[in-house]
Coordinates of C-alpha atoms and ligand atoms in Angstrom, one line a residue:
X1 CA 0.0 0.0 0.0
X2 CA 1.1 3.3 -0.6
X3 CA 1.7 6.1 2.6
X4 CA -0.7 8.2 2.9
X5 CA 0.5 11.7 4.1
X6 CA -2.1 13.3 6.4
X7 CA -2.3 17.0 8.0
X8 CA -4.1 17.0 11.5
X9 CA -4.8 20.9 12.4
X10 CA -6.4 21.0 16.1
X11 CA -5.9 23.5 19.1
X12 CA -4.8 20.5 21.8
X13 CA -3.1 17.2 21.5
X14 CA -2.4 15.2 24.5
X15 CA 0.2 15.1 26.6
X16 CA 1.5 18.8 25.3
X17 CA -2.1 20.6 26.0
X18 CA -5.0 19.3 27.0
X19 CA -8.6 20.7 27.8
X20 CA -10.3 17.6 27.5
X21 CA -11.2 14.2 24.2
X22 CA -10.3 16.2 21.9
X23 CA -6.8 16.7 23.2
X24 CA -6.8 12.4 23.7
X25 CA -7.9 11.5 20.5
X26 CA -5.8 14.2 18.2
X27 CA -2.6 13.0 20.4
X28 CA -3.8 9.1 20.1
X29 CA -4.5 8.7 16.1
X30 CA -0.6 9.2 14.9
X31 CA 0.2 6.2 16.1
X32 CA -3.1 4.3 15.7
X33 CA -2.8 5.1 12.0
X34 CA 0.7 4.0 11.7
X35 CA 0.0 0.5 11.3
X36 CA -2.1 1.4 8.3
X37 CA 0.6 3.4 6.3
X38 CA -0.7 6.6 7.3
X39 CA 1.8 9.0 8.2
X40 CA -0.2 11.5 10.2
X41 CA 1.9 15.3 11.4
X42 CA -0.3 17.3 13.4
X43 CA 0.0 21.2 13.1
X44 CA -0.7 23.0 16.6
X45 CA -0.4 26.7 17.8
X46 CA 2.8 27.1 19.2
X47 CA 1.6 28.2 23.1
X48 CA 4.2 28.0 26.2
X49 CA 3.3 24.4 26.8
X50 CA 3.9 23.2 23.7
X51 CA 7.1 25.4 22.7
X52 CA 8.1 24.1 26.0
X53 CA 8.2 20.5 25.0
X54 CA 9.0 20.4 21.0
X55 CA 12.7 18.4 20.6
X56 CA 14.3 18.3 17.0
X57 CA 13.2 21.5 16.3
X58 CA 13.5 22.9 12.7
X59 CA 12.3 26.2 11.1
X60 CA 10.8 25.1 8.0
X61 CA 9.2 28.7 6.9
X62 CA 8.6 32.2 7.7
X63 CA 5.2 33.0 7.1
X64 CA 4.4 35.9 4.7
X65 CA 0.7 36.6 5.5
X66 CA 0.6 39.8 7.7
X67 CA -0.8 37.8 10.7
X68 CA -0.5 41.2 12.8
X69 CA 3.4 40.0 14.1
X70 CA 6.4 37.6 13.0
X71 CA 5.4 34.4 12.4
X72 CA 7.2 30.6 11.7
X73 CA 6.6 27.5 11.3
X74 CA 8.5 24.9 13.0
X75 CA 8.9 21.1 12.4
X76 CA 9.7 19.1 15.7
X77 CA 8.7 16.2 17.5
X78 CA 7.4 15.4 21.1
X79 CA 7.0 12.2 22.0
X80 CA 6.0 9.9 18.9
X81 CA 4.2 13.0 17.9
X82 CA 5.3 14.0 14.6
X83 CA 4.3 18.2 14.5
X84 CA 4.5 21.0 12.7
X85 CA 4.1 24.1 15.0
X86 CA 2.8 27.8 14.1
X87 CA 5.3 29.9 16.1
X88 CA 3.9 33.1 16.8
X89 CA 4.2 34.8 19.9
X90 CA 2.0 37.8 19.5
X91 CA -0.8 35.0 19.4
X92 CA 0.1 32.1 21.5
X93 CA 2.8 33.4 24.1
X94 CA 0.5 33.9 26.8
X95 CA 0.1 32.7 30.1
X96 CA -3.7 30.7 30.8
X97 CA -5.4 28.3 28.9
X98 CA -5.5 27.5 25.1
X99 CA -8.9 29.4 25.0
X100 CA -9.0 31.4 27.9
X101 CA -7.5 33.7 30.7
X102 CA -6.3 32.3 33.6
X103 CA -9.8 33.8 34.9
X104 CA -12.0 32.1 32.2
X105 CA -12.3 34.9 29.7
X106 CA -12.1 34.1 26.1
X107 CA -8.9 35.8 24.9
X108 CA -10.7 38.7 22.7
X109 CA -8.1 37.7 19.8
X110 CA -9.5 34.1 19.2
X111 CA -10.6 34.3 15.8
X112 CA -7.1 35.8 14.6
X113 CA -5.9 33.4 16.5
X114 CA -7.5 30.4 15.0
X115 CA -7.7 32.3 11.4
X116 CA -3.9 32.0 11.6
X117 CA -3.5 28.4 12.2
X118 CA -6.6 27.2 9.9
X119 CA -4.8 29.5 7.1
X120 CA -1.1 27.8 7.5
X121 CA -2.8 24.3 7.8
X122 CA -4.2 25.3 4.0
X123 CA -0.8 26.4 2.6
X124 CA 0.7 23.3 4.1
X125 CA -2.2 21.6 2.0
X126 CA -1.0 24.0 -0.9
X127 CA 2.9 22.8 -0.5
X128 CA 4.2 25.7 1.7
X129 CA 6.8 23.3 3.5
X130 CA 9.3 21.9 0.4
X131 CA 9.8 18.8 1.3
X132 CA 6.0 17.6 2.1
X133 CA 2.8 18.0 1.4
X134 CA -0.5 16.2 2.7
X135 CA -2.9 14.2 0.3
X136 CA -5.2 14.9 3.2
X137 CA -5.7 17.9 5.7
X138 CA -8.0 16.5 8.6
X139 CA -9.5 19.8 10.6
X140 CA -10.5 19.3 13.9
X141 CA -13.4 21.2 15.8
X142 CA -14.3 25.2 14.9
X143 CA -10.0 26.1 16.0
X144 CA -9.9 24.5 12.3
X145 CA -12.4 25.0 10.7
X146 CA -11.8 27.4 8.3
X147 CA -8.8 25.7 6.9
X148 CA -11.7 23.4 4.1
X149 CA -12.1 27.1 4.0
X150 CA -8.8 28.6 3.3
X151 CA -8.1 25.5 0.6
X152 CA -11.8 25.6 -1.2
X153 CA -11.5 29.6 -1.9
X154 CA -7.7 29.5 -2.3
X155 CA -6.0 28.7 -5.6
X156 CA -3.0 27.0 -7.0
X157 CA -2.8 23.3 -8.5
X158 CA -2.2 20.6 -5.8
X159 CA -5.7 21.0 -3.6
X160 CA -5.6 18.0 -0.8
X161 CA -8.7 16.2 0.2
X162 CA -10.5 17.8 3.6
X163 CA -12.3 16.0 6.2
X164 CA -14.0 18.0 9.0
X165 CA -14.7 16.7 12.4
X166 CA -17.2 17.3 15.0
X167 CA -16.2 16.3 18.2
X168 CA -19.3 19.1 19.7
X169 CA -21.2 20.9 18.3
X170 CA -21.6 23.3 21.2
X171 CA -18.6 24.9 20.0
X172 CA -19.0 26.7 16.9
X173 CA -16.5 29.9 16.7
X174 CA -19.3 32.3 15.7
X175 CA -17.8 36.0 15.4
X176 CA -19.4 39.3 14.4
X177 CA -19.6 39.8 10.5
X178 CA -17.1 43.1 10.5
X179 CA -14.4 40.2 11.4
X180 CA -15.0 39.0 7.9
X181 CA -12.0 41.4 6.2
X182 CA -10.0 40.8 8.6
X183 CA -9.7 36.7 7.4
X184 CA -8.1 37.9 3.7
X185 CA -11.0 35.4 1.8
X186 CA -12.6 36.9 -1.4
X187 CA -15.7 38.5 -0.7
X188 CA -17.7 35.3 -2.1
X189 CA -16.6 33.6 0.6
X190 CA -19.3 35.4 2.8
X191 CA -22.2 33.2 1.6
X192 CA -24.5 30.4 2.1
X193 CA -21.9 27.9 0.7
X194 CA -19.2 29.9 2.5
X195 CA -18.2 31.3 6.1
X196 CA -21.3 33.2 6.6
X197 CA -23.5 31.6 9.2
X198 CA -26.8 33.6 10.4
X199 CA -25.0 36.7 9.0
X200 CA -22.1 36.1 11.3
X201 CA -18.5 34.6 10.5
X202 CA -19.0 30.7 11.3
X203 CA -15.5 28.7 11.6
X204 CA -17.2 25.1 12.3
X205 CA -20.0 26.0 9.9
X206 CA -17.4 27.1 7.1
X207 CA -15.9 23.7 7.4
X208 CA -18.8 21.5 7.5
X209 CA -19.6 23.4 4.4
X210 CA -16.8 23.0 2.7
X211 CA -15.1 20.1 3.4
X212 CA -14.6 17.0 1.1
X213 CA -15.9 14.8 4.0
X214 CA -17.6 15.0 7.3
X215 CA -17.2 12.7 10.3
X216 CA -18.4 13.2 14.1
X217 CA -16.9 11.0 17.0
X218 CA -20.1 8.5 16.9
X219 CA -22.8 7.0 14.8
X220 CA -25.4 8.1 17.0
X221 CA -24.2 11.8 17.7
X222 CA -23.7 12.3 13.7
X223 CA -27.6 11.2 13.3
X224 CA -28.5 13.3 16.7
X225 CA -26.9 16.7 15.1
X226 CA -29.1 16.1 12.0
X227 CA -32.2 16.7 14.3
X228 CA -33.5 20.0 15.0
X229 CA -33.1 18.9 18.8
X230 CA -29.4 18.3 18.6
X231 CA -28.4 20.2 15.5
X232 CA -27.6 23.3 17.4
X233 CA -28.6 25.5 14.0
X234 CA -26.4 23.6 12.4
X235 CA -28.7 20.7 11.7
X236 CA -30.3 21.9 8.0
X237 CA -26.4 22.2 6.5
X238 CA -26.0 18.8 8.3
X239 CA -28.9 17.0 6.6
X240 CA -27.6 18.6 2.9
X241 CA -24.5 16.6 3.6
X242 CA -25.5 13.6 4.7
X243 CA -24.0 12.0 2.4
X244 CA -20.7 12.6 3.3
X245 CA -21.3 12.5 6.6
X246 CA -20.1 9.5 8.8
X247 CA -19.5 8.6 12.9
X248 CA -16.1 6.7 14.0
X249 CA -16.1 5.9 17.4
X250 CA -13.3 6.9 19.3
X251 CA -11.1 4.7 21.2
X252 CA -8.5 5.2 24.6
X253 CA -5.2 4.5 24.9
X254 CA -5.1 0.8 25.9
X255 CA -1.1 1.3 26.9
X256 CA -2.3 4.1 29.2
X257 CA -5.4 3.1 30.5
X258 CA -4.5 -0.7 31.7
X259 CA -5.4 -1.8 35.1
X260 CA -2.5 -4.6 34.7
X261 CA 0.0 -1.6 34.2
X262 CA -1.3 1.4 35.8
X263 CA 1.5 2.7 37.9
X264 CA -0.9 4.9 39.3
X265 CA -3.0 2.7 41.2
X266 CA -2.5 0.9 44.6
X267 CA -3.2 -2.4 42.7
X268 CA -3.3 -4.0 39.7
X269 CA -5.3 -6.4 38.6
X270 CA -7.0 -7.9 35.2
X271 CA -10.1 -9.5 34.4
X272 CA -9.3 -13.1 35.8
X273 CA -8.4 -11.8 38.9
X274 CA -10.4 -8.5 39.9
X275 CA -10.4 -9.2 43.7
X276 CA -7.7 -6.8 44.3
X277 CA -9.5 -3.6 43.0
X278 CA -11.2 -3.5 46.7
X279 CA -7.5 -2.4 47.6
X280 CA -7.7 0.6 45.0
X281 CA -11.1 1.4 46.5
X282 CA -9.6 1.6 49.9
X283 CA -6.9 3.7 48.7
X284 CA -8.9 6.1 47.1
X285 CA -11.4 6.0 50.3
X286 CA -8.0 6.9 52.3
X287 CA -6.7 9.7 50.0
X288 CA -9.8 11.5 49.3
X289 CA -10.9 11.2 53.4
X290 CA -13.8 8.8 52.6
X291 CA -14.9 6.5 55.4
X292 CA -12.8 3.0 54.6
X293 CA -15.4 0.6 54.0
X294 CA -14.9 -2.0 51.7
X295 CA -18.8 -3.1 51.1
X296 CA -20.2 0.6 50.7
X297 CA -20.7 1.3 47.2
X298 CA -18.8 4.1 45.7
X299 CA -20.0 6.2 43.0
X300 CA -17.2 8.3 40.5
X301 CA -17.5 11.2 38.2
X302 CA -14.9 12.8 36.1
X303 CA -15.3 15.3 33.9
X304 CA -15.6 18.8 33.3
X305 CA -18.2 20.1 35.4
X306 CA -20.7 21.8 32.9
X307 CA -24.5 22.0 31.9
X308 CA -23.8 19.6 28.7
X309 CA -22.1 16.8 31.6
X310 CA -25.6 16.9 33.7
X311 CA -23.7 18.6 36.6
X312 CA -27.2 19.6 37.6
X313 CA -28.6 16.8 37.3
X314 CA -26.2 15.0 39.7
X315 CA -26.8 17.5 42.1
X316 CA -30.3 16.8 41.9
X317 CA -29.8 13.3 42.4
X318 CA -27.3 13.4 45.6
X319 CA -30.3 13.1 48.6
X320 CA -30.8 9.8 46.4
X321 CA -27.2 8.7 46.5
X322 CA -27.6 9.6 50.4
X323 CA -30.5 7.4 50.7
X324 CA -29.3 4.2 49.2
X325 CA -25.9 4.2 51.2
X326 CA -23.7 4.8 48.6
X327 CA -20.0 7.4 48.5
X328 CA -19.8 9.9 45.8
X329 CA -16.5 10.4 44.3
X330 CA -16.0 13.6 41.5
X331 CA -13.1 15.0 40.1
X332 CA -13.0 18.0 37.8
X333 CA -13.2 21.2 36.8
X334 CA -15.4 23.9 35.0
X335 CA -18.3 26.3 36.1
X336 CA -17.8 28.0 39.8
X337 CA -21.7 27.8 40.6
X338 CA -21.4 23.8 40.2
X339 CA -17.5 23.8 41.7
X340 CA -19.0 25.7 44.6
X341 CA -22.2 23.7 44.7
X342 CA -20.5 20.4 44.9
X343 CA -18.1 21.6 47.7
X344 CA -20.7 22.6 49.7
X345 CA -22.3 18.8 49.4
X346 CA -19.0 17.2 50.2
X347 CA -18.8 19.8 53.2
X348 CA -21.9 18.9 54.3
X349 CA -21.5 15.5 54.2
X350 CA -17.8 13.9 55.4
X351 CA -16.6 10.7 55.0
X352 CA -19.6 9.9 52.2
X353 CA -18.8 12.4 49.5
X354 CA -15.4 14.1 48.1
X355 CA -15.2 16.4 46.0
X356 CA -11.7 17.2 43.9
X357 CA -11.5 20.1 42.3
X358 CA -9.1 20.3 39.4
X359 CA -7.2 18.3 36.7
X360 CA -5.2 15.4 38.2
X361 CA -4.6 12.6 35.7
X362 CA -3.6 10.5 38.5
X363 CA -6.2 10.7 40.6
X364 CA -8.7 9.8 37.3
X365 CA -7.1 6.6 36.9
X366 CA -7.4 5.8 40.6
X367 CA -11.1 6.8 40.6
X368 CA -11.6 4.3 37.3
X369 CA -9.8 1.8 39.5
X370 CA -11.7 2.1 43.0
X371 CA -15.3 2.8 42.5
X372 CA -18.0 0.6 41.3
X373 CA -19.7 2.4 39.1
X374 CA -18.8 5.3 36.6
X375 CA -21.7 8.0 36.6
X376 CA -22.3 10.0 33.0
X377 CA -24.9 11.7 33.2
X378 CA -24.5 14.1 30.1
X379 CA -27.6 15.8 28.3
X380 CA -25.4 15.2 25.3
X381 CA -22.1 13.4 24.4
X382 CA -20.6 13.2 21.4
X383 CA -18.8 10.5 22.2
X384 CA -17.3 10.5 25.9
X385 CA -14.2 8.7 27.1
X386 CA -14.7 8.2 30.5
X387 CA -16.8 5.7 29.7
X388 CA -14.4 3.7 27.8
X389 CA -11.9 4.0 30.2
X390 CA -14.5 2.9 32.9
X391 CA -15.3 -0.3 30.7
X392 CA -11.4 -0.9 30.8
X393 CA -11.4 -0.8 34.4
X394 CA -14.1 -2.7 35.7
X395 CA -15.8 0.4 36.4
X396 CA -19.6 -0.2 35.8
X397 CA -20.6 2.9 33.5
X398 CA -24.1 4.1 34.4
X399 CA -24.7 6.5 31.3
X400 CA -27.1 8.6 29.6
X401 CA -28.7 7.1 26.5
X402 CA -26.9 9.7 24.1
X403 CA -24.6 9.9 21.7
X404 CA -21.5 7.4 22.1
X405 CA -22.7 6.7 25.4
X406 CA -25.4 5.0 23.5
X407 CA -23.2 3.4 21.6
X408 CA -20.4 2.1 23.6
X409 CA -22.3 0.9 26.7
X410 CA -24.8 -2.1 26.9
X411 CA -27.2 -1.9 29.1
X412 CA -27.6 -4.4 31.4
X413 CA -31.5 -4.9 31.2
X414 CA -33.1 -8.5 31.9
X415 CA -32.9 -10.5 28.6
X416 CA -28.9 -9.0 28.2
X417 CA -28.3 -11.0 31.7
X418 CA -29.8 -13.6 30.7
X419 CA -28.1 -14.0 26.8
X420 CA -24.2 -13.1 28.7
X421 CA -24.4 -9.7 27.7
X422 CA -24.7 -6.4 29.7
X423 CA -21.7 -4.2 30.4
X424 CA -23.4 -1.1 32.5
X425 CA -26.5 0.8 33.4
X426 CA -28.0 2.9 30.5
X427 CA -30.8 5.1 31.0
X428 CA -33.4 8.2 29.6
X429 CA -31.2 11.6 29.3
X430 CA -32.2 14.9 30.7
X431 CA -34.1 13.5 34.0
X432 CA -33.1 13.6 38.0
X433 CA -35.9 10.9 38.4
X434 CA -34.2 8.3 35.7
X435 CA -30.7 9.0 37.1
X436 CA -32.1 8.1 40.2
X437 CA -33.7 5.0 39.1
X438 CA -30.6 4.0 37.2
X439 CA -28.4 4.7 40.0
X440 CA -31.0 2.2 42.5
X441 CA -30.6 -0.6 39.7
X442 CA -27.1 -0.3 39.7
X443 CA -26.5 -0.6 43.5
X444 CA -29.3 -3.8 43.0
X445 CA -27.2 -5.3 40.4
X446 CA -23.9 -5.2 42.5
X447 CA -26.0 -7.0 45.5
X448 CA -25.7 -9.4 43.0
X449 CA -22.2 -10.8 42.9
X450 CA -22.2 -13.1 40.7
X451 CA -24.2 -10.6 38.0
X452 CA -21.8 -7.9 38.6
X453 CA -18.8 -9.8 38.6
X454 CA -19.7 -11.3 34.9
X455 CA -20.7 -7.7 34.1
X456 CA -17.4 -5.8 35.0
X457 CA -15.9 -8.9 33.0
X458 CA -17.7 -8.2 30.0
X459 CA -16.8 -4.3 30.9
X460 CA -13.4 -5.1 30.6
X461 CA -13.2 -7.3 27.3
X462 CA -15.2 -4.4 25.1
X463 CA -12.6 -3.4 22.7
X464 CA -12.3 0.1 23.4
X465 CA -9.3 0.9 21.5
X466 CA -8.0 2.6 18.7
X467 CA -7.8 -0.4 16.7
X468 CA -11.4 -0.3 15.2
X469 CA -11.1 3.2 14.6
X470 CA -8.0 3.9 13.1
X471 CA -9.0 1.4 10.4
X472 CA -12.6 3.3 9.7
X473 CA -10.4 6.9 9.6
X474 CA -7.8 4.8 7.3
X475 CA -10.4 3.7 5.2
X476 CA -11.8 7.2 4.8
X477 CA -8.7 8.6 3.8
X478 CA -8.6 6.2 1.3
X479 CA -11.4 6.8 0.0
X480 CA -11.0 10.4 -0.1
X481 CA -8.2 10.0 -1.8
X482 CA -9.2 7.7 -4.8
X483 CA -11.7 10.5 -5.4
X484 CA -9.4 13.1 -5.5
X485 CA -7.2 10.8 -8.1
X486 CA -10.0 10.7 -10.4
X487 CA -11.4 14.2 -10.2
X488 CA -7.6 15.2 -11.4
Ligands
ADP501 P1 -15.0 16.1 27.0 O1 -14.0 16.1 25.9 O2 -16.3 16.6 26.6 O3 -14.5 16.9 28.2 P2 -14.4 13.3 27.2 O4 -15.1 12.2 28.0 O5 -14.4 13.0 25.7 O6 -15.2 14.6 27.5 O7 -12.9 13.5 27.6 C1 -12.6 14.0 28.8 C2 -11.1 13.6 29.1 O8 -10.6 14.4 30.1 C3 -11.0 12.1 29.6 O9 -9.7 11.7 29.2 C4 -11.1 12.3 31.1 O10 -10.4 11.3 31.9 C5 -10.3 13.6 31.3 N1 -10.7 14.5 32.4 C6 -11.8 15.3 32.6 N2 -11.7 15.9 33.7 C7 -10.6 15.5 34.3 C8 -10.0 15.9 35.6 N3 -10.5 16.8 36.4 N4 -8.8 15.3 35.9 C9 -8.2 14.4 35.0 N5 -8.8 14.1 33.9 C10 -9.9 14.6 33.5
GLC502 C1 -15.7 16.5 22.9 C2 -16.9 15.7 23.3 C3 -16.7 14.3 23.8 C4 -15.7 13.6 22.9 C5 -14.4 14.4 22.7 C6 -13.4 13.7 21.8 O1 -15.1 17.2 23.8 O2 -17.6 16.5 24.3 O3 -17.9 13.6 23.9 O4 -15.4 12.3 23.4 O5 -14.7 15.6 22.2 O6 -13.9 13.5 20.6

């Protein structure tokens, strides 16, 4: 087979700068795609954390676009990351997050900053660094989204093929129309078919128009977004392009996440033999100041503690968790009403619920190794990897029926248990009263030891890597590529 040569543009890639999946899966496909004779470099802005950690690095050109200051493009690696990295201080230097200030606030520059690195990513695509250019430039979320953009309105010979992908559709990058000059795209580009989007500049829109394909991070989420309930406005342009619109699953880092391996955890342990995970439960009892007590039930969460993760819900839901006996274990980070809400329940109630406020990858391994069952409560979810991770672990994952969550979990109703299969606790989004039920059939289910010992079993033999993945995204690329051979 021939190598394929493959542009990923995204604004994080794990371990270099993470805000959460996205981050995971743009840092985890490289090598999943390897195998497949896809050679995959991933083009990211070049902030602190990731100038920080760049080794072999090369200038490969300095970029003649005014971008409003100097600007280069690097080639280096970092880890088995192969990356090319827009060097621009003016833009990225900053202390605080990729997004954000260190006190939440979008930085007011995010569209130039984003512009910038969907515009390189297109004249990479165009042959801007000598010595390669991409058959394929994959865009990732609205940070990318207008490099389909930049390449469909652009001109020159060599165009590569585009794929766009959703990982949320919450996100859009949505700016004010007077923004639109400031882009350098001919004033066509301000249309229907274009970067216009409700009279506004649209990045994610501009790329779902425009690129050659379309995926989104499951099957279920890419039919959700084509209703108006899910579409998020985006739903009609979703619909027209059906067609060339698919959902891959994505996968976890098996290596990483592997309770045999894990140097994180107190104990390791594998499916044959999961008696030993009682020790990580203890452990994480001890280090979060839960009472030690090995039959309680203990409940987990960890994520990013927003509206679209059913914070609300949860919070709804914890005289319930009170009620049946059960320890509440969350870790994360996000809006201060829930960070301050949650505090106040662990406050109020020592010993039975902890609360952890901040990122700690550590501390989410140990939780996927010590508590029974994985809460994921989200109103929607493209596709969710704590989940996957929970399978891995043995953690039962009690999920919202949404988006991947719908497609990655089976739920463990009576004819599953009786045919073998079952692997968590699936119920109706969007409602306190079915979280609550779900939760009560879950701590039924683990009265049952012999039930929930077959079901964390069958948790931890679901394939939840990149394997099954990397071959539908290698096959895409393909595919997109044979195309582009005969439209030239
Ligand atoms: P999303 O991308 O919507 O936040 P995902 O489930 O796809 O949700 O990915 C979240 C990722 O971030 C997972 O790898 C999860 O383990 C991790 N994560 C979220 N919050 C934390 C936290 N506070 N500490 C450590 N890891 C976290
Ligand atoms: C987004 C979604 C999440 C998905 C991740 C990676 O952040 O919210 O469901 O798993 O992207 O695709």
């Amino acid at each position: 087979m021939t190598v394929l040569e493959v542009l990923s543009v995204a604004s994080e890639a794990f371990p270099l700068v993470k805000t959460g999946g996205l981050a995971d899966v743009v840092g985890a496909l490289p090598a999943a795609l390897a195998p497949h004779d896809i050679r995959v470099r991933t083009l990211l802005p070049g902030y602190p954390a990731v100038r920080d950690r760049l080794h072999d690095v090369r200038e490969v050109a300095r970029l003649p676009h005014g971008f409003g200051g100097p600007a280069t493009l690097l080639e280096a690696t970092a880890g088995d990351l192969d990356l090319l990295v827009l060097d621009a201080p003016h833009l990225y230097a900053r202390a605080g997050g990729p997004y954000a200030d260190a006190t939440g606030r979008d930085w007011p520059d995010n569209l130039a900053r984003f512009a910038a690195l969907a515009r390189v990513a297109a004249d990479i695509g165009r042959g801007l660094v000598p010595t390669w250019q991409p058959d394929v430039v994959h865009a990732h979320d609205w940070q990318a989204g207008l490099a389909p953009a930049y390449l469909a309105f652009g001109t020159g010979e060599h165009r590569p093929g585009t794929v766009m992908t959703v990982h949320n559709l919450a996100f859009q990058g949505t700016f004010p129309a007077d923004t639109f000059p400031s882009l350098g795209f001919p004033p066509e580009a301000f249309s229907l078919h274009g970067v216009e989007y409700y009279g506004q500049v649209g990045c994610l829109k501009a790329g779902l128009a425009l690129a050659d394909r379309l995926t989104t991070v499951s099957p279920t989420y890419s039919a959700e977004i084509r209703t108006a309930a899910h579409g998020m406005g985006l739903d009609g342009l979703l619909r027209e392009r059906a067609a060339v619109l698919s959902g891959i699953l994505n996968g976890i880092d098996t290596t990483v996440w592997d309770p045999r391996t894990d140097p994180h955890i107190a104990a390791p342990y594998d499916p044959k033999g999961i008696a030993p995970r009682r020790r990580n439960t203890a452990a994480l009892q001890g280090r979060l100041g839960l009472t030690i007590a090995p039959e309680t039930p203990v409940l987990g969460l960890v994520s990013r503690l927003t509206w679209q993760k059913g914070i609300d819900l949860l919070l709804a839901a914890l005289p319930a968790i009170e009620r049946v006996g059960a320890q509440l274990v969350v870790v994360g980070t996000g809006d201060a009403e829930f960070e301050r809400a949650l505090q106040a329940a662990a406050a109020a109630h020592p010993g039975r619920i902890a609360v952890h406020l901040g990122y700690d990858e550590a501390l989410a391994h140990q939780v996927q190794a010590g508590v029974d069952a994985l809460l994921v409560p989200s109103r929607f979810e493209p596709c969710g990897l704590t989940q996957l991770c929970a399978l891995r672990y043995g953690a039962i994952p009690v999920v919202a029926r949404v988006g991947g969550l719908a497609d990655t979990v089976v739920d463990a109703n009576p004819m599953a248990l009786a045919t073998g299969a079952g692997t968590g606790i699936v119920f109706t989004p969007d409602s306190v009263d079915d979280l609550v039920l779900a939760i009560e059939r879950t701590l039924r289910l683990r009265r049952d030891g012999r039930t929930w010992l077959a079901m964390q079993r069958r948790a931890m033999a679901t394939p939840v890597g990149w394997e099954t993945p990397a071959q539908h995204y290698a096959e895409l690329y393909r595919a997109l590529h044979a195309d582009a051979g005969r439209r030239r």
